[in-house]
Amino acid sequence: VEYYWLAAANLDFEDEKNSDIALLKKGYATITPIMLDLTAYERMKKVKKWLKANDE
């Protein structure tokens, strides 16, 4: 199983009730669902033109 642990040293966060930081300090694990969309939408038209040209 491969995993990544991101950490930063000497960052001062305020402990808001039920925040990730507050829960981590209490020993809980936290999960943050993140979705990254790296699609180059500005290039989609060009790719569609390439595909259309190859179909002909």
mmCIF file with all atom_site columns, C-alpha atoms in Angstrom, residues 43-56:
data_model
loop_
_atom_site.group_PDB
_atom_site.id
_atom_site.type_symbol
_atom_site.label_atom_id
_atom_site.label_alt_id
_atom_site.label_comp_id
_atom_site.label_asym_id
_atom_site.label_entity_id
_atom_site.label_seq_id
_atom_site.pdbx_PDB_ins_code
_atom_site.Cartn_x
_atom_site.Cartn_y
_atom_site.Cartn_z
_atom_site.occupancy
_atom_site.B_iso_or_equiv
_atom_site.pdbx_formal_charge
_atom_site.auth_seq_id
_atom_site.auth_comp_id
_atom_site.auth_asym_id
_atom_site.auth_atom_id
_atom_site.pdbx_PDB_model_num
ATOM 1  C CA . ARG A 1 43 ? -7.280  23.159 -25.871 1.00 0.00 ? 43 ARG A CA 1
ATOM 2  C CA . MET A 1 44 ? -10.336 20.949 -26.322 1.00 0.00 ? 44 MET A CA 1
ATOM 3  C CA . LYS A 1 45 ? -11.420 22.628 -29.578 1.00 0.00 ? 45 LYS A CA 1
ATOM 4  C CA . LYS A 1 46 ? -7.993  22.013 -31.108 1.00 0.00 ? 46 LYS A CA 1
ATOM 5  C CA . VAL A 1 47 ? -8.038  18.340 -30.110 1.00 0.00 ? 47 VAL A CA 1
ATOM 6  C CA . LYS A 1 48 ? -11.552 17.934 -31.530 1.00 0.00 ? 48 LYS A CA 1
ATOM 7  C CA . LYS A 1 49 ? -10.332 19.413 -34.831 1.00 0.00 ? 49 LYS A CA 1
ATOM 8  C CA . TRP A 1 50 ? -7.424  16.934 -34.916 1.00 0.00 ? 50 TRP A CA 1
ATOM 9  C CA . LEU A 1 51 ? -9.770  14.022 -34.283 1.00 0.00 ? 51 LEU A CA 1
ATOM 10 C CA . LYS A 1 52 ? -12.253 15.215 -36.889 1.00 0.00 ? 52 LYS A CA 1
ATOM 11 C CA . ALA A 1 53 ? -9.453  15.626 -39.481 1.00 0.00 ? 53 ALA A CA 1
ATOM 12 C CA . ASN A 1 54 ? -8.270  12.058 -38.819 1.00 0.00 ? 54 ASN A CA 1
ATOM 13 C CA . ASP A 1 55 ? -11.792 10.661 -39.285 1.00 0.00 ? 55 ASP A CA 1
ATOM 14 C CA . GLU A 1 56 ? -12.032 11.980 -42.846 1.00 0.00 ? 56 GLU A CA 1
#
